CSV table of C-alpha atoms in Angstrom, one decimal:
chain,number,residue,atom,x,y,z
A,1,MET,CA,-9.3,237.8,124.9
A,2,THR,CA,-7.2,236.3,122.4
A,3,ARG,CA,-8.7,233.3,120.2
A,4,VAL,CA,-6.5,230.7,119.0
A,5,SER,CA,-7.0,229.9,115.1
A,6,ARG,CA,-7.5,226.3,113.8
A,7,ASP,CA,-4.7,226.8,111.7
A,8,PHE,CA,-2.4,227.4,114.4
A,9,GLY,CA,-3.2,224.8,116.3
A,10,ASN,CA,-2.5,222.4,113.3
A,11,LYS,CA,0.6,224.2,112.7
A,12,MET,CA,1.7,223.6,116.4
A,13,GLN,CA,0.3,219.7,115.9
A,14,LYS,CA,2.7,219.5,112.6
A,15,GLU,CA,5.5,220.9,114.4
A,16,ALA,CA,5.3,218.7,117.5
A,17,VAL,CA,4.6,215.2,116.1
A,18,PRO,CA,4.4,214.2,112.4
A,19,ALA,CA,1.2,212.9,110.8
A,20,VAL,CA,0.8,209.7,110.6
A,21,SER,CA,-0.8,208.3,107.4
A,22,ALA,CA,-3.7,206.0,107.9
A,23,ASP,CA,-2.5,203.9,105.2
A,24,VAL,CA,0.7,203.2,106.5
A,25,VAL,CA,1.7,199.3,105.8
A,26,PHE,CA,3.8,197.7,108.7
A,27,ALA,CA,6.5,195.3,107.3
A,28,SER,CA,5.6,192.6,109.9
A,29,SER,CA,2.5,191.9,112.2
A,30,ARG,CA,4.4,191.4,115.3
A,31,PHE,CA,6.9,193.9,117.2
A,32,PRO,CA,10.6,193.7,115.7
A,33,ASN,CA,13.4,192.0,117.8
A,34,TYR,CA,15.1,194.9,118.6
A,35,LYS,CA,18.1,195.3,120.8
A,36,ILE,CA,19.8,198.1,122.7
A,37,GLY,CA,23.3,198.1,121.4
A,38,ALA,CA,26.4,200.6,122.3
A,39,ASN,CA,25.5,204.4,123.1
A,40,ASN,CA,21.6,203.0,123.4
A,41,GLN,CA,21.6,202.3,119.9
A,42,ILE,CA,18.4,200.3,118.7
A,43,VAL,CA,19.5,197.3,116.7
A,44,ASP,CA,17.2,195.2,114.4
A,45,GLY,CA,17.7,191.2,115.3
A,46,LYS,CA,17.0,190.7,111.7
A,47,ASP,CA,20.2,191.7,110.7
A,48,ASP,CA,22.1,188.8,112.4
A,49,PRO,CA,21.7,185.8,110.3
A,50,LYS,CA,23.0,183.5,113.1
A,51,ILE,CA,20.1,183.7,115.4
A,52,LEU,CA,17.5,181.1,115.0
A,53,SER,CA,14.2,180.5,116.9
A,54,MET,CA,14.2,178.4,120.1
A,55,LYS,CA,11.6,176.0,118.6
A,56,GLU,CA,13.7,175.4,115.4
A,57,VAL,CA,17.3,174.9,117.3
A,58,VAL,CA,15.6,172.4,119.4
A,59,ALA,CA,13.7,170.4,116.7
A,60,ARG,CA,17.2,170.4,114.5
A,61,GLU,CA,19.3,168.9,117.6
A,62,THR,CA,16.5,166.4,118.3
A,63,ALA,CA,16.3,165.3,114.7
A,64,GLN,CA,20.1,164.9,114.8
A,65,LEU,CA,19.9,162.9,117.9
A,66,LEU,CA,17.4,160.7,116.4
A,67,GLU,CA,19.4,160.2,113.5
A,68,GLN,CA,22.5,159.6,115.0
A,69,GLN,CA,20.8,157.4,117.7
A,70,LYS,CA,20.1,154.0,115.5
A,71,ARG,CA,23.6,152.2,115.1
A,72,LEU,CA,25.9,153.8,117.5
A,73,SER,CA,28.5,152.2,119.8
A,74,VAL,CA,28.2,152.7,124.0
A,75,ARG,CA,31.0,155.4,123.9
A,76,ASP,CA,29.7,157.3,120.8
A,77,LEU,CA,26.3,157.5,122.7
A,78,ALA,CA,27.6,158.9,125.8
A,79,SER,CA,29.8,161.3,123.7
A,80,LYS,CA,26.4,162.3,121.7
A,81,PHE,CA,24.6,162.8,125.0
A,82,GLU,CA,27.2,164.9,126.8
A,83,LYS,CA,27.2,167.3,123.5
A,84,GLY,CA,23.4,167.1,123.6
A,85,LEU,CA,23.6,168.4,127.1
A,86,ALA,CA,26.0,171.1,126.3
A,87,ALA,CA,23.7,172.2,123.7
A,88,ALA,CA,20.8,172.4,126.1
A,89,ALA,CA,22.4,174.4,128.5
A,90,LYS,CA,23.6,176.6,125.6
A,91,LEU,CA,19.7,176.9,124.8
A,92,SER,CA,18.6,177.5,128.2
A,93,GLU,CA,21.6,180.4,128.4
A,94,GLU,CA,19.9,181.9,125.1
A,95,ALA,CA,16.5,181.6,126.4
A,96,ARG,CA,17.3,183.4,129.6
A,97,LEU,CA,18.9,186.5,127.4
A,98,ARG,CA,15.8,186.0,125.2
A,99,GLU,CA,13.7,186.7,128.5
A,100,ALA,CA,15.7,189.5,129.4
A,101,ALA,CA,15.3,190.9,125.7
A,102,SER,CA,11.4,190.5,126.1
A,103,LEU,CA,11.6,192.3,129.6
A,104,GLU,CA,13.1,195.4,127.3
A,105,LYS,CA,10.5,195.2,124.8
A,106,HIS,CA,7.5,195.6,127.3
A,107,VAL,CA,9.5,198.5,128.9
A,108,LEU,CA,9.7,199.9,125.6
A,109,LEU,CA,6.0,199.3,124.6
A,110,LYS,CA,5.3,201.0,127.9
A,111,LYS,CA,7.3,204.2,127.3
A,112,LEU,CA,5.8,204.2,123.8
A,113,ARG,CA,2.3,203.9,125.0
A,114,ASP,CA,2.7,206.4,127.4
A,115,ALA,CA,4.1,208.8,125.3
A,116,LEU,CA,1.2,208.5,122.6
A,117,GLU,CA,-1.3,208.9,125.3
A,118,SER,CA,0.5,212.2,126.7
A,119,LEU,CA,0.4,213.3,122.7
A,120,LYS,CA,-3.3,212.3,122.7
A,121,GLY,CA,-4.1,215.0,124.9
A,122,ARG,CA,-2.3,217.7,123.0
A,123,VAL,CA,-3.6,216.8,119.5
A,124,ALA,CA,-7.0,216.8,118.2
A,125,GLY,CA,-9.0,216.1,115.0
A,126,ARG,CA,-7.1,213.7,112.4
A,127,ASN,CA,-3.7,213.6,114.3
A,128,LYS,CA,-5.7,212.5,117.4
A,129,ASP,CA,-7.2,209.5,115.5
A,130,ASP,CA,-3.6,208.5,114.6
A,131,VAL,CA,-2.7,208.4,117.9
A,132,GLU,CA,-5.5,206.5,119.0
A,133,GLU,CA,-4.9,203.9,116.0
A,134,ALA,CA,-0.9,203.8,117.1
A,135,ILE,CA,-2.1,203.3,120.7
A,136,ALA,CA,-4.1,200.3,119.8
A,137,MET,CA,-1.5,199.1,117.7
A,138,VAL,CA,1.2,199.4,120.7
A,139,GLU,CA,-1.8,197.2,122.4
A,140,ALA,CA,-2.2,194.8,119.9
A,141,LEU,CA,2.0,194.3,120.1
A,142,ALA,CA,1.6,194.2,123.7
A,143,VAL,CA,-0.5,191.3,123.4
A,144,GLN,CA,1.5,189.7,120.8
A,145,LEU,CA,4.5,190.1,123.0
A,146,THR,CA,2.5,188.2,126.0
A,147,GLN,CA,1.5,185.6,123.9
A,148,ARG,CA,5.4,185.2,122.4
A,149,GLU,CA,6.6,185.1,126.1
A,150,GLY,CA,4.1,182.5,126.9
A,151,GLU,CA,5.1,180.6,123.9
A,152,LEU,CA,9.0,181.2,125.5
A,153,ILE,CA,8.1,179.9,128.8
A,154,GLN,CA,6.5,176.7,127.4
A,155,GLU,CA,9.6,176.5,124.9
A,156,LYS,CA,11.9,177.0,128.2
A,157,ALA,CA,10.1,174.4,130.0
A,158,GLU,CA,10.6,172.0,127.1
A,159,VAL,CA,14.4,173.0,126.9
A,160,LYS,CA,14.7,172.2,130.7
A,161,LYS,CA,13.0,168.9,130.3
A,162,LEU,CA,15.1,168.1,127.3
A,163,ALA,CA,17.9,168.8,129.3
A,164,ASN,CA,17.3,166.7,132.1
A,165,PHE,CA,16.3,163.9,129.6
A,166,LEU,CA,19.7,164.5,128.0
A,167,LYS,CA,21.5,164.3,131.5
A,168,GLN,CA,19.6,161.5,132.5
A,169,ALA,CA,20.5,159.7,129.2
A,170,SER,CA,23.9,161.0,129.7
A,171,GLU,CA,24.1,159.5,133.1
A,172,ASP,CA,22.4,155.8,131.9
A,173,ALA,CA,25.4,156.0,129.2
A,174,LYS,CA,28.0,156.0,131.7
A,175,LYS,CA,26.3,153.3,133.7
A,176,LEU,CA,26.3,151.3,130.9
A,177,VAL,CA,29.8,152.1,129.5
A,178,ASP,CA,30.9,151.1,133.3
A,179,GLU,CA,29.1,147.8,133.1
A,180,GLU,CA,30.2,147.0,129.5
A,181,ARG,CA,33.9,147.6,130.8
A,182,ALA,CA,33.0,145.5,134.0
A,183,PHE,CA,31.2,142.6,131.4
A,184,ALA,CA,34.8,142.7,129.0
A,185,ARG,CA,36.8,142.6,132.0
A,186,ALA,CA,34.6,139.8,133.1
A,187,GLU,CA,34.9,138.0,129.6
A,188,ILE,CA,38.7,138.6,129.5
A,189,GLU,CA,39.0,137.1,133.3
A,190,SER,CA,36.8,133.7,132.0
A,191,ALA,CA,38.7,133.9,128.5
A,192,ARG,CA,41.8,133.7,130.7
A,193,ALA,CA,40.6,131.2,133.0
A,194,ALA,CA,39.5,128.8,129.9
A,195,VAL,CA,43.1,129.0,128.4
A,196,GLN,CA,44.5,128.2,131.2
A,197,ARG,CA,42.1,125.4,131.9
A,198,VAL,CA,42.6,124.1,128.3
A,199,GLU,CA,46.5,124.4,128.9
A,200,GLU,CA,46.4,122.1,132.2
A,201,ALA,CA,43.9,119.5,130.3
A,202,LEU,CA,46.9,119.7,127.5
A,203,GLN,CA,49.3,118.7,130.0
A,204,GLU,CA,47.8,116.6,132.0
A,205,GLN,CA,46.8,114.8,128.6
A,206,GLU,CA,50.5,114.7,128.0
A,207,ARG,CA,51.3,113.6,131.3
A,208,MET,CA,48.9,110.8,130.9
A,209,SER,CA,50.3,109.9,127.4
A,210,ARG,CA,53.9,109.6,128.7
A,211,ALA,CA,52.9,107.4,131.8
A,212,ALA,CA,50.5,105.6,129.3
A,213,GLY,CA,53.9,104.8,127.1
A,214,LYS,CA,56.4,104.1,129.9
A,215,GLN,CA,53.6,101.6,131.0
A,216,ASP,CA,53.2,99.9,127.7
A,217,LEU,CA,56.6,100.2,127.2
A,218,GLU,CA,57.4,98.1,130.8
A,219,GLU,CA,54.7,95.9,130.2
A,220,LEU,CA,56.3,95.2,126.8
A,221,MET,CA,59.6,94.5,128.5
A,222,LYS,CA,57.9,92.2,130.8
A,223,GLU,CA,56.4,90.2,128.3
A,224,VAL,CA,59.9,90.0,126.5
A,225,GLN,CA,61.3,88.9,129.8
A,226,GLU,CA,58.9,86.5,130.3
A,227,ALA,CA,58.9,85.0,126.7
A,228,ARG,CA,62.7,84.6,127.0
A,229,ARG,CA,62.3,83.0,130.3
A,230,ILE,CA,59.4,80.8,128.6
A,231,LYS,CA,61.8,79.9,125.8
A,232,MET,CA,65.0,79.4,128.6
A,233,LEU,CA,62.8,76.6,130.5
A,234,HIS,CA,61.9,74.5,127.1
A,235,GLN,CA,65.9,74.8,126.8
A,236,PRO,CA,67.6,74.6,130.4
A,237,SER,CA,70.4,72.2,129.7
A,238,LYS,CA,71.6,74.1,126.4
A,239,VAL,CA,71.7,77.5,127.8
A,240,MET,CA,73.7,76.0,131.5
A,241,ASP,CA,75.9,73.9,129.4
A,242,MET,CA,77.1,77.2,127.5
A,243,GLU,CA,77.4,79.3,130.9
A,244,HIS,CA,79.7,76.6,132.5
A,245,GLU,CA,81.7,76.4,128.9
A,246,LEU,CA,81.7,80.2,128.9
A,247,ARG,CA,83.0,80.1,132.4
A,248,ALA,CA,85.7,77.3,131.8
A,249,LEU,CA,87.0,79.3,128.9
A,250,ARG,CA,87.6,82.5,130.8
A,251,ILE,CA,89.4,80.6,133.5
A,252,GLN,CA,91.4,79.0,130.7
A,253,LEU,CA,91.8,81.9,129.1
A,254,ALA,CA,93.4,83.9,132.3
A,255,GLU,CA,95.8,81.1,132.7
A,256,LYS,CA,97.1,81.2,129.3
A,257,SER,CA,97.6,84.7,129.3
A,258,LYS,CA,99.8,84.3,132.4
A,259,CYS,CA,101.8,81.6,131.0
A,260,SER,CA,102.2,83.6,127.8
A,261,LEU,CA,103.5,86.5,130.0
A,262,VAL,CA,106.3,84.3,131.3
A,263,LEU,CA,107.3,82.6,128.1
A,264,LEU,CA,107.3,86.2,126.6
A,265,LYS,CA,109.7,87.2,129.3
A,266,GLU,CA,111.9,84.3,129.1
A,267,LEU,CA,112.4,84.4,125.4
A,268,ALA,CA,113.3,87.9,125.5
A,269,MET,CA,116.2,87.2,128.0
A,270,SER,CA,117.3,84.1,125.7
A,271,LYS,CA,117.4,86.4,122.8
A,272,LYS,CA,119.6,88.6,124.6
A,273,GLY,CA,121.9,85.7,125.7
A,274,GLU,CA,122.1,87.1,128.7
A,275,ALA,CA,123.6,84.9,131.2
A,276,ARG,CA,123.8,87.0,134.3
A,277,THR,CA,121.5,87.1,137.3
A,278,PRO,CA,117.7,88.3,136.7
A,279,ASP,CA,116.7,91.8,137.4
A,280,LEU,CA,115.8,92.8,141.0
A,281,TYR,CA,112.8,94.1,139.4
A,282,GLU,CA,110.0,93.0,137.4
A,283,LEU,CA,106.5,94.4,135.9
A,284,ASP,CA,103.7,93.2,137.7
A,285,GLY,CA,99.9,93.6,136.0
A,286,SER,CA,97.9,92.9,132.9
A,287,GLU,CA,99.6,95.0,129.6
A,288,ALA,CA,96.2,96.4,128.4
A,289,LEU,CA,94.0,99.7,128.9
A,290,GLY,CA,91.8,99.7,132.1
A,291,SER,CA,94.4,98.0,134.4
A,292,TYR,CA,97.7,99.5,135.9
A,293,LEU,CA,101.3,98.4,136.2
A,294,ARG,CA,103.6,98.1,139.5
A,295,ILE,CA,107.2,97.7,139.7
A,296,LYS,CA,107.7,94.8,141.8
A,297,PRO,CA,110.7,93.4,143.5
A,298,THR,CA,111.9,90.0,142.8
A,299,THR,CA,113.9,89.4,145.8
A,300,ASP,CA,113.4,90.0,149.8
A,301,GLY,CA,116.8,92.0,149.8
A,302,THR,CA,115.9,94.5,146.9
A,303,LEU,CA,116.4,98.1,147.9
A,304,GLU,CA,113.1,99.7,148.5
A,305,LEU,CA,111.6,101.9,145.7
A,306,SER,CA,111.2,104.7,147.5
A,307,ARG,CA,114.6,105.2,147.4
A,308,CYS,CA,115.2,105.0,143.8
A,309,SER,CA,114.5,107.2,141.0
A,310,ILE,CA,111.9,106.4,138.4
A,311,GLN,CA,110.4,107.3,135.2
A,312,TRP,CA,108.3,105.7,132.6
A,313,TYR,CA,108.6,106.0,128.9
A,314,ARG,CA,106.6,104.9,126.2
A,315,VAL,CA,108.2,103.7,122.8
A,316,SER,CA,106.8,103.4,119.5
A,317,SER,CA,106.8,99.9,118.4
A,318,GLU,CA,107.8,100.9,114.7
A,319,GLY,CA,110.5,103.7,114.9
A,320,GLY,CA,111.7,103.0,118.6
A,321,LYS,CA,111.0,106.7,119.5
A,322,LYS,CA,111.1,107.0,123.3
A,323,GLU,CA,109.0,109.7,124.5
A,324,LEU,CA,109.0,110.9,128.4
A,325,ILE,CA,105.7,110.8,130.3
A,326,SER,CA,105.9,113.7,132.4
A,327,GLY,CA,105.2,113.3,135.8
A,328,ALA,CA,105.1,109.6,135.7
A,329,THR,CA,107.9,108.9,138.5
A,330,LYS,CA,105.5,106.5,140.7
A,331,SER,CA,106.3,102.8,141.0
A,332,VAL,CA,102.7,102.3,139.8
A,333,TYR,CA,101.3,103.4,136.5
A,334,ALA,CA,98.0,103.3,134.6
A,335,PRO,CA,98.1,103.0,130.6
A,336,GLU,CA,95.9,105.7,129.0
A,337,PRO,CA,94.4,105.5,125.4
A,338,PHE,CA,97.4,107.3,124.2
A,339,ASP,CA,99.6,104.6,125.3
A,340,VAL,CA,97.6,101.8,123.4
A,341,GLY,CA,99.9,100.3,120.7
A,342,ARG,CA,103.0,101.6,122.2
A,343,ILE,CA,105.5,99.7,124.6
A,344,LEU,CA,106.2,100.9,128.0
A,345,GLN,CA,109.4,101.4,129.5
A,346,VAL,CA,110.8,102.3,132.9
A,347,GLU,CA,113.9,103.4,134.4
A,348,ILE,CA,114.9,102.7,137.8
A,349,ILE,CA,118.2,104.3,139.2
A,350,CYS,CA,119.3,103.0,142.4
A,351,ASP,CA,122.6,103.5,143.9
A,352,GLY,CA,124.0,104.5,140.8
A,353,GLN,CA,122.6,101.5,139.2
A,354,GLN,CA,120.0,102.0,136.3
A,355,ILE,CA,118.1,99.1,135.3
A,356,THR,CA,115.4,99.1,132.6
A,357,LEU,CA,112.0,97.2,132.6
A,358,THR,CA,110.0,96.9,129.5
A,359,THR,CA,106.3,95.2,128.8
A,360,THR,CA,106.5,92.2,126.6
A,361,SER,CA,104.5,93.6,123.8
A,362,ALA,CA,102.4,97.0,122.9
A,363,ILE,CA,99.8,97.8,125.4
A,364,ASP,CA,96.2,96.4,124.3
A,365,PRO,CA,92.8,98.4,123.9
A,366,ALA,CA,89.7,97.7,126.3
A,367,ALA,CA,87.3,95.2,125.2
A,368,GLY,CA,84.4,97.4,123.7
A,369,LEU,CA,85.7,100.7,124.6
A,370,GLY,CA,85.9,101.7,120.6
A,371,SER,CA,82.3,101.2,120.3
A,372,TYR,CA,81.3,102.7,123.2
A,373,VAL,CA,83.0,106.1,122.5
A,374,GLU,CA,81.5,105.7,118.9
A,375,ALA,CA,78.0,105.8,120.5
A,376,LEU,CA,78.8,108.8,122.5
A,377,VAL,CA,80.3,110.8,119.9
A,378,ARG,CA,76.6,111.2,118.4
A,379,LYS,CA,75.3,113.3,121.5
A,380,HIS,CA,76.3,116.6,121.6
A,381,ASP,CA,77.2,116.6,125.4
A,382,VAL,CA,78.1,113.7,127.6
A,383,GLU,CA,77.9,113.5,131.3
A,384,PHE,CA,80.2,112.0,133.8
A,385,HIS,CA,79.8,111.7,137.5
A,386,VAL,CA,83.0,112.1,139.1
A,387,VAL,CA,84.9,113.0,142.5
A,388,VAL,CA,87.2,116.2,142.6
A,389,THR,CA,90.1,114.7,144.7
A,390,GLN,CA,92.7,117.7,143.9
A,391,MET,CA,92.4,121.1,143.0
A,392,ASN,CA,95.7,123.0,141.7
A,393,GLY,CA,97.8,120.6,143.4
A,394,VAL,CA,96.1,120.5,146.8
A,395,ASP,CA,94.2,117.9,148.1
A,396,HIS,CA,90.3,118.3,147.9
A,397,PRO,CA,88.8,117.1,151.3
A,398,SER,CA,85.0,117.0,149.9
A,399,GLU,CA,84.0,113.6,148.2
A,400,SER,CA,80.7,115.4,147.1
A,401,ILE,CA,79.8,114.2,143.5
A,402,HIS,CA,80.5,116.5,140.3
A,403,VAL,CA,79.5,116.2,137.1
A,404,LEU,CA,81.6,116.5,133.7
A,405,HIS,CA,80.5,117.8,130.6
A,406,VAL,CA,82.0,116.9,127.5
A,407,GLY,CA,80.9,118.8,124.7
A,408,LYS,CA,81.8,119.4,121.2
A,409,MET,CA,83.0,122.7,121.7
A,410,ARG,CA,84.3,123.0,125.4
A,411,MET,CA,84.4,120.8,128.6
A,412,LYS,CA,82.5,122.0,132.1
A,413,LEU,CA,82.5,120.9,135.7
A,414,CYS,CA,79.5,121.4,137.6
A,415,LYS,CA,78.3,120.7,141.4
A,416,GLY,CA,74.3,121.1,141.2
A,417,LYS,CA,73.6,124.2,139.7
A,418,ILE,CA,77.3,125.8,140.4
A,419,THR,CA,79.4,125.9,137.6
A,420,ILE,CA,83.2,125.3,138.8
A,421,ALA,CA,85.2,125.4,135.5
A,422,LYS,CA,84.1,125.9,131.8
A,423,GLU,CA,86.6,126.5,129.3
A,424,TYR,CA,86.2,125.9,125.4
A,425,TYR,CA,88.9,123.7,123.8
A,426,SER,CA,92.5,125.6,123.3
A,427,ASN,CA,96.3,125.1,123.5
A,428,SER,CA,96.4,125.7,127.1
A,429,MET,CA,94.0,122.9,128.2
A,430,GLN,CA,95.6,119.7,129.0
A,431,LEU,CA,93.9,116.1,129.5
A,432,CYS,CA,95.6,112.6,130.3
A,433,GLY,CA,95.6,109.7,132.9
A,434,VAL,CA,96.8,110.1,136.4
A,435,ARG,CA,100.5,109.2,136.6
A,436,GLY,CA,100.8,107.6,139.7
A,437,GLY,CA,98.2,107.2,142.6
A,438,GLY,CA,98.0,104.0,143.6
A,439,ASN,CA,95.6,101.3,142.5
A,440,ALA,CA,92.8,103.7,141.5
A,441,ALA,CA,95.0,105.5,138.8
A,442,ALA,CA,93.2,103.6,136.5
A,443,GLN,CA,90.1,105.5,137.6
A,444,ALA,CA,91.5,109.1,137.6
A,445,LEU,CA,92.7,111.6,135.1
A,446,PHE,CA,94.4,115.0,135.2
A,447,TRP,CA,92.3,118.0,133.7
A,448,GLN,CA,94.4,121.6,133.3
A,449,ALA,CA,91.3,123.8,132.3
A,450,LYS,CA,93.4,127.0,131.7
A,451,LYS,CA,97.1,128.1,133.2
A,452,GLY,CA,96.6,128.0,137.0
A,453,LEU,CA,93.2,126.1,137.3
A,454,SER,CA,93.8,121.9,137.3
A,455,PHE,CA,91.9,119.3,138.6
A,456,VAL,CA,92.4,115.5,139.4
A,457,LEU,CA,89.0,113.6,138.8
A,458,ALA,CA,88.2,110.1,139.7
A,459,PHE,CA,85.3,108.2,138.0
A,460,GLU,CA,83.2,105.5,138.6
A,461,SER,CA,84.9,102.7,136.7
A,462,GLU,CA,88.0,102.5,134.2
A,463,ARG,CA,85.7,102.3,131.2
A,464,GLU,CA,84.6,105.7,132.1
A,465,ARG,CA,87.4,107.5,132.6
A,466,ASN,CA,89.3,106.4,129.5
A,467,ALA,CA,86.1,106.9,127.4
A,468,ALA,CA,86.0,110.2,128.8
A,469,VAL,CA,90.0,111.0,127.9
A,470,MET,CA,89.1,109.5,124.1
A,471,LEU,CA,85.9,111.5,123.8
A,472,ALA,CA,87.5,114.8,124.9
A,473,ARG,CA,90.4,114.3,122.2
A,474,ARG,CA,88.1,113.3,119.6
A,475,PHE,CA,85.8,116.8,120.1
A,476,ALA,CA,89.4,118.8,120.4
A,477,PHE,CA,90.6,117.1,117.6
A,478,ASP,CA,87.4,118.3,115.4
A,479,CYS,CA,88.7,121.9,116.9
A,480,ASN,CA,92.2,121.8,115.4
A,481,ILE,CA,93.3,121.3,118.9
A,482,THR,CA,95.6,118.5,120.0
A,483,LEU,CA,94.8,117.4,123.4
A,484,VAL,CA,97.3,115.6,125.6
A,485,GLY,CA,99.0,115.5,128.9
A,486,PRO,CA,101.9,117.9,130.2
A,487,ASP,CA,105.1,117.5,127.9
A,488,ASP,CA,103.3,114.9,125.5
A,489,ARG,CA,103.6,116.7,122.4
A,490,SER,CA,107.8,116.5,122.4
A,491,PRO,CA,109.3,112.9,121.7
A,492,LEU,CA,112.7,112.1,122.8
A,493,GLY,CA,115.4,110.3,120.8
A,494,ASN,CA,117.0,107.0,121.6
């Protein structure tokens, strides 16, 4: 029988497993965080400085949230809660990975303990004691690993609880943001309504102020009228005497004017020393602006004026220059402001015989027209109500009211909101009184806005018509434009 010596057994044990020293010192009392890397290589987790414990990460995130929650806005809180929720999800993922690593550690410890148990049966003596001590240390590490797993489970529960809290906080923050937004919108609408109410109150106050001012003015006018009436009641005889005297003076003035015209005509005939028969025609009417002159036959057997050729002229009272009045070929002519201070003359040709009639004196201005025009000049734009009787030489059937605007730079004719003509003062524009047209000639004027566009406008009164002509010529003169009628710029010689 072969006997195995002790030395040979020890030699086999030394070759199989290196001896473990009894006084070995481990670097840590807990099992290291090993990871299985590429090619099944074990990597120590301590070498990675980025990996922190879950409790430290949770504590750090919680401290940061508590610090930043002090005076943050609603929007910032919502953003921070969402970031915290993302961090919690990341922590949960890391816990899951660590749980997998812990499972790998249990497997490694079990394999190590099995290897040591199998080795224990093959060794003896001091080596066997070392193996038993290593087995005890592995079991202690397994216990520590189990405790660590319990801590991990608790940390995982805390992380889950924190994630739920952050999720709920994020939802609450979103609700708060929505509530704040709705509240802000409500405040904006309330502010708009308040502003509108203030504007309406100001407008109402302004209307009331205007109404009160108008009412006060009306009451003041009534008081003034009442005072005048009371004053007249105290002096009734004096007022009545003045009214009767004024009426009598007007009648006498009209009679004197007629007598003066007759005497002037007789005086003119006597100066010429004419012993011939009187003219077949004569001029009838007031020789003043605002009236009209009519050619009237003196006898019943006179030839009708429709068969005669008629032409009106204006003659300068100083130089005697005679100007042809273009278009004035009717038996009726209404003087316009351009004729004031000049003598009017008309030539009548009947059956080869020429008859010339002349006004006894220059045309007189209308009373009060100058001051009326001076008052209108101060305005930027003056409106006159007119009726269009002709447009481009064609009779206008409509008798609707139009508005003629005479401005400092232009003239405009409107019907309601529709603009019919609007032109600036220019050399192509013409304006004068209507030359002919019967008794209404004194209230009408001719206006050529531009070439190819002309109107005949009838005014409410002779004063309005003459004021419009004088005002337009005044504004045009300020623009270096001479505004007259057709062919009124070229005087004729004697």
